[in-house]
Short mmCIF file of C-alpha atoms and ligand atoms in Angstrom, two decimals:
data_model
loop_
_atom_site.label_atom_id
_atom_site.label_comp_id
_atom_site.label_asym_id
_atom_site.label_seq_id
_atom_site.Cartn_x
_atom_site.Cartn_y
_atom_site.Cartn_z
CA UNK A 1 -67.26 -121.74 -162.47
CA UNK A 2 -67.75 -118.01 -161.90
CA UNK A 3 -64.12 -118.07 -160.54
CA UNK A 4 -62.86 -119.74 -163.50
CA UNK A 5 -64.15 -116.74 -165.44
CA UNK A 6 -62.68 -114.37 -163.08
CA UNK A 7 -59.63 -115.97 -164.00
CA UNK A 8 -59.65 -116.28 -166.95
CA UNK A 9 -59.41 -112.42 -167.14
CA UNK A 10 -63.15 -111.97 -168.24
CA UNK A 11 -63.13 -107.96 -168.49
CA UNK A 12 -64.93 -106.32 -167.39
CA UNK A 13 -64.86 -108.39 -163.88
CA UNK A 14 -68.06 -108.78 -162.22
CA UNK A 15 -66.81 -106.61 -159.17
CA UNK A 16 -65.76 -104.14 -161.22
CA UNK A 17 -69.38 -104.13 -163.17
CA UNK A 18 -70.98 -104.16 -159.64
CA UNK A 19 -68.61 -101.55 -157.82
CA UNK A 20 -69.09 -98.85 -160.77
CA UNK A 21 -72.60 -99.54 -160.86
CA UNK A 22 -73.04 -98.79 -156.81
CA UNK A 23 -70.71 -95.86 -157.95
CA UNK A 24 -73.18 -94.46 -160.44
CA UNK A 25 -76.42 -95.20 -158.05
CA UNK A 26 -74.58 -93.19 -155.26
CA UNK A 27 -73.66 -90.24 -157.67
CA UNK A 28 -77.26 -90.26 -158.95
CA UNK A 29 -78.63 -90.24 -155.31
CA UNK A 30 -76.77 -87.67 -154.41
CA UNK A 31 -77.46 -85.08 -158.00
CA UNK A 32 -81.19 -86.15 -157.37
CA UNK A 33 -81.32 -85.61 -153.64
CA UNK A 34 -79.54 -82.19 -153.78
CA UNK A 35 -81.47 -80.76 -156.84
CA UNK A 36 -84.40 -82.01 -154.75
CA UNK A 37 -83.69 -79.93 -151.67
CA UNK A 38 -83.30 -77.06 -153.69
CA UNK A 39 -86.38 -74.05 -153.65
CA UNK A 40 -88.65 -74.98 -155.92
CA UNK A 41 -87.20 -77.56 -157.48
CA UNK A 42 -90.02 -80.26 -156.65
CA UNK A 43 -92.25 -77.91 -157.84
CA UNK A 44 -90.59 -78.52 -161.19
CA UNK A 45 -91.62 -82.36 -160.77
CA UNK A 46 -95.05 -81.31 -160.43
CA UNK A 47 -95.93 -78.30 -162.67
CA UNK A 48 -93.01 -79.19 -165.72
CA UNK A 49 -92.76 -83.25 -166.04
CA UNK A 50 -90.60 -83.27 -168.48
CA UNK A 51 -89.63 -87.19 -169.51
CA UNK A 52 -85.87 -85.84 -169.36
CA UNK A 53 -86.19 -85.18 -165.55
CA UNK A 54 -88.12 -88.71 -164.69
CA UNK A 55 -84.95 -90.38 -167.15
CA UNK A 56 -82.35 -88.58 -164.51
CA UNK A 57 -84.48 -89.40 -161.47
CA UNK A 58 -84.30 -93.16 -162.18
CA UNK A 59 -81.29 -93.30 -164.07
CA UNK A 60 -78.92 -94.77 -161.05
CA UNK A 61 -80.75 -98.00 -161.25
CA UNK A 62 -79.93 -98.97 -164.82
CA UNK A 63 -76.44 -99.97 -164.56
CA UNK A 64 -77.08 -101.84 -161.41
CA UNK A 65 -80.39 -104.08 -162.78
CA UNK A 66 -78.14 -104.56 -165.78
CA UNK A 67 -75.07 -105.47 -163.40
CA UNK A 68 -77.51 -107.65 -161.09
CA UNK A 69 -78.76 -109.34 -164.57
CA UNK A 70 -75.27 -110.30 -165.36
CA UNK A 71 -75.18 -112.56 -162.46
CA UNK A 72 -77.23 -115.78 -163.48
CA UNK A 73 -76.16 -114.97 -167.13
CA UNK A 74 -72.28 -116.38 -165.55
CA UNK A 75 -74.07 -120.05 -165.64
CA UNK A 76 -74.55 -120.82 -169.08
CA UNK A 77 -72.26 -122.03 -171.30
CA UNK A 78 -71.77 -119.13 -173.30
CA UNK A 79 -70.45 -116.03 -172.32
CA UNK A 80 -71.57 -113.70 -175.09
CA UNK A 81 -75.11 -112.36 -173.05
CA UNK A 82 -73.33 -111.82 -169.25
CA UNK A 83 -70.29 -110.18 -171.34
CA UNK A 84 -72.98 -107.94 -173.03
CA UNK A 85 -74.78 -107.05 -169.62
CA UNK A 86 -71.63 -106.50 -168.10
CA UNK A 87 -70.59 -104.04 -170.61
CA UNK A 88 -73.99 -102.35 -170.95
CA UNK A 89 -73.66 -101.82 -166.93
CA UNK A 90 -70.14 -100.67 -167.36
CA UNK A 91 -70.58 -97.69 -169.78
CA UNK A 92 -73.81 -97.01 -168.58
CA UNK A 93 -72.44 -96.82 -164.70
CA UNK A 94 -69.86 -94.50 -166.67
CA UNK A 95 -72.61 -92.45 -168.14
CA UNK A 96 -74.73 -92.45 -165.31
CA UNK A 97 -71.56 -91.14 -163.01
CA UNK A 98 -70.17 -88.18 -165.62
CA UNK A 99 -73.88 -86.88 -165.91
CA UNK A 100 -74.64 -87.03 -162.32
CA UNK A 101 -71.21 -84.90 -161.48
CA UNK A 102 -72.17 -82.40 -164.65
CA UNK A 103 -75.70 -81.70 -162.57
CA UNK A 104 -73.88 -81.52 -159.09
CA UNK A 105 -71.71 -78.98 -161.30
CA UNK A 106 -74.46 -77.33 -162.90
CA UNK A 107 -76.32 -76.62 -159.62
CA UNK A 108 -73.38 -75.94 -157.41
CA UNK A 109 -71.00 -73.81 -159.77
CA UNK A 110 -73.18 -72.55 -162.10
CA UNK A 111 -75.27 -69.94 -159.67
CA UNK A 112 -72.05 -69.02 -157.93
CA UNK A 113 -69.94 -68.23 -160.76
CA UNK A 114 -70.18 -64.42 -162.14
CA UNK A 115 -70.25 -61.39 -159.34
CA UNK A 116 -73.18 -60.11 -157.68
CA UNK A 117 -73.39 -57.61 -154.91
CA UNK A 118 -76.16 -56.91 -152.43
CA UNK A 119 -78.11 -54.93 -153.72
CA UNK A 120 -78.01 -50.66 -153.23
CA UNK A 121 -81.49 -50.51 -152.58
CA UNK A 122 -83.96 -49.63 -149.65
CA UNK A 123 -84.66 -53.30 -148.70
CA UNK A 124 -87.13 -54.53 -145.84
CA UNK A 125 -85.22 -56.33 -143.38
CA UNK A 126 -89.05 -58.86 -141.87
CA UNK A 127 -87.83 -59.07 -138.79
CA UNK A 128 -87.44 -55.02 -138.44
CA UNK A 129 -90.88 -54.44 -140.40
CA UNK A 130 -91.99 -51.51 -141.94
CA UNK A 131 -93.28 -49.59 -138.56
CA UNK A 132 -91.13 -46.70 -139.39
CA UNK A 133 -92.81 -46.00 -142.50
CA UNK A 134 -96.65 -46.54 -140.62
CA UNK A 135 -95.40 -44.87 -137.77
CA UNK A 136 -94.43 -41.95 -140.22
CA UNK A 137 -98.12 -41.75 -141.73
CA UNK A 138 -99.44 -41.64 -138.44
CA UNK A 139 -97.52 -39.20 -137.48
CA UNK A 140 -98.41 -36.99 -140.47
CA UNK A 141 -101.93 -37.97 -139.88
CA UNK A 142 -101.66 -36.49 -136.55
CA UNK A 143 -99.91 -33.69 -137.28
CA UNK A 144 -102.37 -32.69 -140.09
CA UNK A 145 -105.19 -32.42 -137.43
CA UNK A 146 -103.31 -29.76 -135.54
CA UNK A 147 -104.54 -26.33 -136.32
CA UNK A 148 -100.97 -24.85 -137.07
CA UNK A 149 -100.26 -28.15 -139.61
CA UNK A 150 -103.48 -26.92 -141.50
CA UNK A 151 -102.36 -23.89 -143.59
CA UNK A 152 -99.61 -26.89 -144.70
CA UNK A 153 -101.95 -29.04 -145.90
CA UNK A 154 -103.79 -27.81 -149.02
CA UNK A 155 -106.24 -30.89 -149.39
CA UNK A 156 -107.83 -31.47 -145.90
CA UNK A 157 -108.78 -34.84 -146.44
CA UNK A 158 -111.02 -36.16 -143.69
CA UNK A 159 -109.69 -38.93 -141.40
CA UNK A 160 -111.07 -41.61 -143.25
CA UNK A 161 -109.99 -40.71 -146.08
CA UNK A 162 -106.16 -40.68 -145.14
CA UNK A 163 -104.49 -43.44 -145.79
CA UNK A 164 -102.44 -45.17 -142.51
CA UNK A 165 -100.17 -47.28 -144.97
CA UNK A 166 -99.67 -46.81 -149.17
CA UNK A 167 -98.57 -50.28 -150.34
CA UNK A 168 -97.83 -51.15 -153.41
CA UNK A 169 -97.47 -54.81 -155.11
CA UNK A 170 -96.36 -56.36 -157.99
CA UNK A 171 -95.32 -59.63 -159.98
CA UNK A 172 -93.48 -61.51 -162.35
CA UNK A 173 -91.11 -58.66 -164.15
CA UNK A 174 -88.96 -61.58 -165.62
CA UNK A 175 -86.19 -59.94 -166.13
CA UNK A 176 -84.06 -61.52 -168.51
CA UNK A 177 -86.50 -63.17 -170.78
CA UNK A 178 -86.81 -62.50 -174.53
CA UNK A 179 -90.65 -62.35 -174.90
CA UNK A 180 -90.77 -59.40 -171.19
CA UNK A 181 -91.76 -56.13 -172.11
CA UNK A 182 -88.89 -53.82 -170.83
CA UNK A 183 -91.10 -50.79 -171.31
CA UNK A 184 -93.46 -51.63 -169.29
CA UNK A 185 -91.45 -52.83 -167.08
CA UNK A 186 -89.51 -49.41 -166.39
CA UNK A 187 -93.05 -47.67 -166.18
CA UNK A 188 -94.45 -49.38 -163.78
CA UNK A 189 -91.30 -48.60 -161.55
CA UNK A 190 -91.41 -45.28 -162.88
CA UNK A 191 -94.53 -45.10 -161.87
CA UNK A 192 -94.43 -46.51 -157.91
CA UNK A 193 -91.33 -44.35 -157.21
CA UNK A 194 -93.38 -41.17 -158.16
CA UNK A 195 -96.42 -42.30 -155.68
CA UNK A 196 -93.94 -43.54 -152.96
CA UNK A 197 -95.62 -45.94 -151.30
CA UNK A 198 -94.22 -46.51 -147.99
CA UNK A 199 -93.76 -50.58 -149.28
CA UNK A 200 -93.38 -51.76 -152.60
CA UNK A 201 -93.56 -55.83 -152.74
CA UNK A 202 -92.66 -57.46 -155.99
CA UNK A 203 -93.73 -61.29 -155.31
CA UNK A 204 -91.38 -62.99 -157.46
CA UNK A 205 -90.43 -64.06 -160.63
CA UNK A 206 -87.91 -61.23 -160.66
CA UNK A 207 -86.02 -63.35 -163.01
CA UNK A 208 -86.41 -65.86 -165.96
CA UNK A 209 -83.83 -68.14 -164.64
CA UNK A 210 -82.82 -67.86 -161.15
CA UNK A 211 -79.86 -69.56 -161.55
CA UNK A 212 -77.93 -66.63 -163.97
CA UNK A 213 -76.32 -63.89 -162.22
CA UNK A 214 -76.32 -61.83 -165.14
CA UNK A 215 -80.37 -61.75 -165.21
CA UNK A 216 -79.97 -60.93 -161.53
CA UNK A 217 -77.64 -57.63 -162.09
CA UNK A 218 -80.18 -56.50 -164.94
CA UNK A 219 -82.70 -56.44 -162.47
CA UNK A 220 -80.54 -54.62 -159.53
CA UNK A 221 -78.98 -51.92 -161.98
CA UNK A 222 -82.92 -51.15 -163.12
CA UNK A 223 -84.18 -51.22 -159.75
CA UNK A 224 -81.17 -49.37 -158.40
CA UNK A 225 -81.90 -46.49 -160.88
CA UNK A 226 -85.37 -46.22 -160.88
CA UNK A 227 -86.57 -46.96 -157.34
CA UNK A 228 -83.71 -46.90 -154.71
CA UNK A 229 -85.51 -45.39 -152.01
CA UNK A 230 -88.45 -47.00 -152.26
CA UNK A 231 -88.91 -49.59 -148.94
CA UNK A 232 -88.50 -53.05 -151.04
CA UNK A 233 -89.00 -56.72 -150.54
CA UNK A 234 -88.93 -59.46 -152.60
CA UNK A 235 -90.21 -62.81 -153.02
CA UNK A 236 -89.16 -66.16 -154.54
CA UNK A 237 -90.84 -67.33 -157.58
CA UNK A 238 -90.45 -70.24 -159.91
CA UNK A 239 -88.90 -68.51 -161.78
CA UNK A 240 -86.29 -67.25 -159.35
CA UNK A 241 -85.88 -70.33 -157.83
CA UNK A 242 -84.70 -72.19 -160.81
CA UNK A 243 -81.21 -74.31 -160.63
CA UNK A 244 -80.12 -72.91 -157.09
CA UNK A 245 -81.58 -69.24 -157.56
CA UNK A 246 -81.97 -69.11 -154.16
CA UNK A 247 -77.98 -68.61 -153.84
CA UNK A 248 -77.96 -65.51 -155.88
CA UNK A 249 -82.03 -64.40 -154.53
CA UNK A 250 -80.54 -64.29 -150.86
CA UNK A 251 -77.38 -62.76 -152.23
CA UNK A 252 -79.01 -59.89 -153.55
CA UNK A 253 -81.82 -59.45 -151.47
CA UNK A 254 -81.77 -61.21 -148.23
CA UNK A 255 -78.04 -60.33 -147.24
CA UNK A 256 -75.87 -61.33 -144.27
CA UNK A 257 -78.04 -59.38 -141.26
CA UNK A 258 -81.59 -60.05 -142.57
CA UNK A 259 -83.88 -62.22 -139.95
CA UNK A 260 -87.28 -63.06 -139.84
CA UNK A 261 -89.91 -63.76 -137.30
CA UNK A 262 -90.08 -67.71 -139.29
CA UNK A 263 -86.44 -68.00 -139.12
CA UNK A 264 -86.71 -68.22 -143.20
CA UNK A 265 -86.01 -66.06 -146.17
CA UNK A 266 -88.92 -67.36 -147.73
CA UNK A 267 -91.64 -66.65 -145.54
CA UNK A 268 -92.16 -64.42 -142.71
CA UNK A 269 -94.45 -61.73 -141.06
CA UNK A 270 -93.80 -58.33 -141.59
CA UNK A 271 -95.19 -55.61 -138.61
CA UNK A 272 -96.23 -52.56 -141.11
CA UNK A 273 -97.79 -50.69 -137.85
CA UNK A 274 -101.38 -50.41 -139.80
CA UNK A 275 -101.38 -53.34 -140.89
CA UNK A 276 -99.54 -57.37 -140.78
CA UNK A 277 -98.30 -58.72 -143.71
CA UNK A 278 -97.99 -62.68 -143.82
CA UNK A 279 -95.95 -63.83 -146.80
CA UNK A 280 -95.71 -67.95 -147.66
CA UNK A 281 -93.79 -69.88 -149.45
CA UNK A 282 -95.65 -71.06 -152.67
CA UNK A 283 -93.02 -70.47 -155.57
CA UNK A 284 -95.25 -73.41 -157.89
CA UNK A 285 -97.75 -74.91 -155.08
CA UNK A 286 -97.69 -76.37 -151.75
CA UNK A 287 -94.30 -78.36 -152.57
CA UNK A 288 -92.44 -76.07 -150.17
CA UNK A 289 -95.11 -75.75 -147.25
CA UNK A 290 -94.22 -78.37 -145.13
CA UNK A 291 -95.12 -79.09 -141.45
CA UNK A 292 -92.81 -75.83 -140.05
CA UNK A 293 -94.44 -73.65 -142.33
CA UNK A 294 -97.99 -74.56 -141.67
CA UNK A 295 -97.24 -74.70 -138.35
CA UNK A 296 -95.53 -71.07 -138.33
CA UNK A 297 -98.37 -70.00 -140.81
CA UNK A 298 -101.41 -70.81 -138.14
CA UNK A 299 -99.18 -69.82 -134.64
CA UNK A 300 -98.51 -66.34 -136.65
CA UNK A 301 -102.43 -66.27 -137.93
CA UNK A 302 -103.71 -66.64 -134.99
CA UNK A 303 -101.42 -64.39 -133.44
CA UNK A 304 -102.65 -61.41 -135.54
CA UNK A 305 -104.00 -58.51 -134.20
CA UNK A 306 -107.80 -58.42 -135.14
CA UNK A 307 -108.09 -54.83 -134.86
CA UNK A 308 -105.57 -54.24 -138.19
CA UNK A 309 -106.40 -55.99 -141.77
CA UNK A 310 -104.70 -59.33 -142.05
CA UNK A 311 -103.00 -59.49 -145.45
CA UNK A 312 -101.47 -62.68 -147.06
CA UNK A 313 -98.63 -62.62 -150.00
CA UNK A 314 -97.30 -65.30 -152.16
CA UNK A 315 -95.96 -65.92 -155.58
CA UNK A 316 -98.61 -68.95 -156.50
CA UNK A 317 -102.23 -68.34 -156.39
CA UNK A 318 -105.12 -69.58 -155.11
CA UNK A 319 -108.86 -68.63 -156.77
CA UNK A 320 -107.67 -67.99 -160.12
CA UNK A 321 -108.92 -68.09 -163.75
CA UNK A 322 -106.52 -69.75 -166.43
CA UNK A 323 -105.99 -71.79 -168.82
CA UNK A 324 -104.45 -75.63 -169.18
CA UNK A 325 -101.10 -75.27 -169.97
CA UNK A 326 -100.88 -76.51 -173.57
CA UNK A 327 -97.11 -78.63 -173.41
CA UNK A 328 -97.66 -80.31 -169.61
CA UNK A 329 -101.40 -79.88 -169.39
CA UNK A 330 -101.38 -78.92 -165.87
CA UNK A 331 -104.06 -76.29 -164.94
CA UNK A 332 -102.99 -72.50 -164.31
CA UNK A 333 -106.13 -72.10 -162.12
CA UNK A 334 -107.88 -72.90 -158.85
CA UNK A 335 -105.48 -74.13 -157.82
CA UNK A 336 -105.10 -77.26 -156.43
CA UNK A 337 -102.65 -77.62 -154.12
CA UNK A 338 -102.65 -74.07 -152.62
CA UNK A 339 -106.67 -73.89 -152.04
CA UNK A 340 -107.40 -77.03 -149.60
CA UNK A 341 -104.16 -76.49 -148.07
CA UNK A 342 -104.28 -73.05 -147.07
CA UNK A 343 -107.56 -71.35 -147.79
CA UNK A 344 -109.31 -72.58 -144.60
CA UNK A 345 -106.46 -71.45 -142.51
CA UNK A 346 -107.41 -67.99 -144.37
CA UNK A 347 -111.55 -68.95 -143.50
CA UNK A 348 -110.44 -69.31 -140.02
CA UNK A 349 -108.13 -66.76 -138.72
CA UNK A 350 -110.11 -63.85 -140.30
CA UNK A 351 -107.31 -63.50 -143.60
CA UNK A 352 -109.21 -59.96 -145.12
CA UNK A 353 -106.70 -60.24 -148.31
CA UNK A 354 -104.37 -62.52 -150.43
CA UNK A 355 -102.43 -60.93 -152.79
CA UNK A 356 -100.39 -63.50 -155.52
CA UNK A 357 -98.73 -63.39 -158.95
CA UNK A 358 -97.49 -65.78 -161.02
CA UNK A 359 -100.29 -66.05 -163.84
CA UNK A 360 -100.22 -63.07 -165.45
CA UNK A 361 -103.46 -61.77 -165.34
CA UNK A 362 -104.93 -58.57 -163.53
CA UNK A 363 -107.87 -60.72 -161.37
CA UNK A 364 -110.15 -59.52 -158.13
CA UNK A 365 -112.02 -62.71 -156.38
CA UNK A 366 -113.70 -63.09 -153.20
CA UNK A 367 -114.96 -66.18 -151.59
CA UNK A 368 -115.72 -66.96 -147.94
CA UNK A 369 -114.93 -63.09 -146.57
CA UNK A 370 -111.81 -63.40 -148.56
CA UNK A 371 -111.03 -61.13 -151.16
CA UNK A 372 -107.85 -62.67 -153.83
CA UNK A 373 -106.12 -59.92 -156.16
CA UNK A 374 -104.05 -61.63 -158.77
CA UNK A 375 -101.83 -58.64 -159.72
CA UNK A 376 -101.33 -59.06 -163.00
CA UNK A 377 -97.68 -58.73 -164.78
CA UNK A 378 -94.83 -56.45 -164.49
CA UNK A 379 -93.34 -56.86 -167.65
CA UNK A 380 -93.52 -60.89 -168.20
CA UNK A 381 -95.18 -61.92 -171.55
CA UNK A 382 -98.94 -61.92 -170.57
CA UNK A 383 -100.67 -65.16 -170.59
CA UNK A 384 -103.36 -66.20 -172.64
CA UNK A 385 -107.05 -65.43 -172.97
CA UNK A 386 -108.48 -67.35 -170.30
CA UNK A 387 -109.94 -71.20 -170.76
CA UNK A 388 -111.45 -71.44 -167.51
CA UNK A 389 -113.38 -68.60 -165.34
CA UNK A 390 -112.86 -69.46 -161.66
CA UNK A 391 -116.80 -68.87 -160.16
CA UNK A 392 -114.81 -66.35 -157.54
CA UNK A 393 -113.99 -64.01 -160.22
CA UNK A 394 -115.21 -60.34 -159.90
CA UNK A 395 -112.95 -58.94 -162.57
CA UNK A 396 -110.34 -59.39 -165.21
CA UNK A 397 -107.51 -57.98 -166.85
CA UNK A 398 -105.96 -60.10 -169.51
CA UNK A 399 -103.43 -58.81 -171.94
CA UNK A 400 -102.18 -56.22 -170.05
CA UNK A 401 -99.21 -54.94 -167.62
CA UNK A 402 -99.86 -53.10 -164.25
CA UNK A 403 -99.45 -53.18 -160.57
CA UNK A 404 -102.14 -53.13 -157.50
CA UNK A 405 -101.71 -49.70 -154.58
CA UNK A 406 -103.21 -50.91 -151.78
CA UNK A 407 -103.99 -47.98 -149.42
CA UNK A 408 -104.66 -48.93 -145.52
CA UNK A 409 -107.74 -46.59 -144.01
CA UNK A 410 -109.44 -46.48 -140.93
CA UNK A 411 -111.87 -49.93 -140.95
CA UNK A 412 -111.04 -50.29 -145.46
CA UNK A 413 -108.52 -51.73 -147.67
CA UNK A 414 -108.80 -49.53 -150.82
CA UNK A 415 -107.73 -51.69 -153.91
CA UNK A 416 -106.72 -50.17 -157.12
CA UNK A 417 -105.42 -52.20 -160.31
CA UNK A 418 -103.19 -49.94 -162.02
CA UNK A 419 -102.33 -49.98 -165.93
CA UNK A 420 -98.59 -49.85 -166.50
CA UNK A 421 -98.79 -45.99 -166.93
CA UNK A 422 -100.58 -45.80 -163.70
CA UNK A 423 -104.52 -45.06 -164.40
CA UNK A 424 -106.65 -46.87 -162.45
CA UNK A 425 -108.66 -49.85 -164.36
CA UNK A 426 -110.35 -50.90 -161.15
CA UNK A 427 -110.85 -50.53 -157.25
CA UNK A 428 -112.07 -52.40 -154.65
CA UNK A 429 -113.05 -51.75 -151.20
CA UNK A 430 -112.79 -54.55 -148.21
CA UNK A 431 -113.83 -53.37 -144.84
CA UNK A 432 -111.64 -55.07 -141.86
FE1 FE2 B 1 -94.19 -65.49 -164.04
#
């Protein structure tokens, strides 16, 4: 019977409904599985569940239920229902092909189409830390305490006083994105090239959309005029990551040479001579810290050197106040992933600081012998008054732009939120 259709020249045939079909479930494997191996990209699942990405997650197995449908429908007597399943499975196999390719497209092409060049700037290579720049304090420190260095030195600070390592940290400068305040933007790096810290970290969100190599020049040219001798490192954000961002990220700021003690441009330990600097991969939550990481994260933890303050950056947070987010309702606070996951790592290895963006808020928490800056935003459109007051909180900032200085001393971390013309709206001390 179902050859006498077949014969009959019953279009379109049911190996032609089932072969496009397969077609259409490969091609939507593959768009799926790449934009799901992408940075970030499950985070989007997560944090932004948008009904448009669960339709292209599952949309490979519409033509082929429709095609498998089709099947018994050969049996009856008339032909109207299996010819409608078959054709329903044929254009949608059609469908389900061209828009898979377009995404393949979009994620492939799209980030490597328009020119970027490394960027001209004083980067921080992780793997050859920042031990010039300690090593350079130190050796002004020293030289201070000679008797002929003294006449040099106007302000004879006391030991203690002296800072071993002037860092500097900030977030989320989105450039790129309509609602980020340029001006503050500029001041703030205005305002960290006239300190000169001897490292400046900007934890991500450098973008609005990773994927657009025109958002990433504006932030090179700015950062190549304002601050191109400043020591520099980056991390990924959400933001950044968007689409395949991490092409264009690495391009820019993790060129051909770079290494890390993790083997990773996304995480890594940085030697700063005074101090270690651990930085993880959190661009939304724990979607990206898999077994290597962890495992890296507690070898390199526990590998610390006790006698130096043990500092932890990432783009997500962990205490945090916040708000629910009003379109996804997903909370942008404690957060949930982050906190169980890597907060009694933190407990256990003796973690005296964790320094995050990606709400934009100015916060200071402390919980367990951990103190948690949230350093507030570098330009990105600040977020709103706060719903929810995590019971860590010390202080708060909302509505404003600024950075954190964190100054390495002998047995302190001095904390200082900065405004984005620099005054200081409030300091911190954490022994080590
Ligand atoms: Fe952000």
């Amino acid at each position: 019977m179902t050859q006498e259709i077949e014969k009959t020249g019953e279009k379109p045939s049911r190996r032609t409904v089932l072969v496009s079909a397969l077609v259409a479930l490969v091609l939507s494997i593959l768009a799926n599985g790449y934009f799901y191996s992408l940075e970030g990209a499950r985070g989007v699942y997560v944090w932004h569940p948008l009904l448009a990405l669960k339709v292209l997650l599952f949309m490979g197995l519409g033509p082929i239920s429709l095609a498998i449908v089709a099947l018994p429908l050969e049996k009856l007597a008339k032909k109207l229902a299996m010819r409608v399943m078959r054709w329903l499975s044929f254009v949608g196999s059609i469908l389900v092909g061209l828009i898979s390719i377009a995404i393949l497209a979009f994620l492939i092409v799209v980030p490597r189409t328009g020119s970027l060049e490394p960027a001209r700037l004083n980067l921080i290579n992780p793997s050859q830390g920042i031990l010039a720049q300690g090593a350079r304090s130190e050796a002004a420190f020293s030289a201070a305490e000679s008797p002929e260095s003294q006449e040099a030195a106007p302000i004879a600070l006391s030991p203690l006083d002296r800072p071993l390592l002037r860092l500097a940290f900030s977030s989320d400068p989105h450039w790129g994105a309509d609602t980020a305040n340029a001006t503050a933007r500029t001041q703030i790096l205005e305002e960290i090239a006239a300190r000169r810290p001897d490292a400046f970290f900007m934890l991500g969100d450098t973008v609005e959309t990773g994927n657009s190599a025109t958002q990433w020049n504006l932030a090179l040219s700015d950062l190549e005029a304002l601050i191109p001798a400043v020591p520099l490192r980056l991390l990924l954000g959400n933001h950044d990551a968007l689409f395949g961002g991490q092409y264009l990220y690495r391009k820019a700021f993790y060129p051909k040479g770079f290494s890390s003690d993790s083997g990773s441009p996304y995480y890594w330990s940085i030697d700063a001579g005074s101090a270690t600097i651990v930085a993880v991969d959190l661009p939304w939550g724990t979607e990206m810290f898999g077994a290597r990481q962890r495992t890296w994260l507690e070898k390199t933890l526990a590998a610390a050197d006790p006698r130096r303050p043990l500092i932890v950056v990432s783009h997500s947070y962990f205490y945090a106040s916040g708000y629910d987010d009003p379109t996804f309702d997903t909370p942008w606070y404690d957060h949930y992933q982050n906190i169980p996951a890597l907060v009694p790592l933190f407990e256990k290895y003796g973690v005296d600081l964790v320094i995050s963006g990606h709400n934009h808020y100015q916060e200071l928490l402390a919980h367990n012998g951990v103190t948690y800056a949230i350093i507030g935003s570098m330009g990105g459109i600040p977020d709103p008054e706060p719903s929810y007051r995590s019971p860590y909180s010390q202080w708060m900032k909302v509505a404003g732009y600024g950075w954190l200085d964190v100054d390495v001393l002998p047995g302190r971390l001095a904390l200082t939120f900065r405004s984005e013309t620099g005054e200081a709206r409030q300091s911190a001390t954490i022994e080590y």
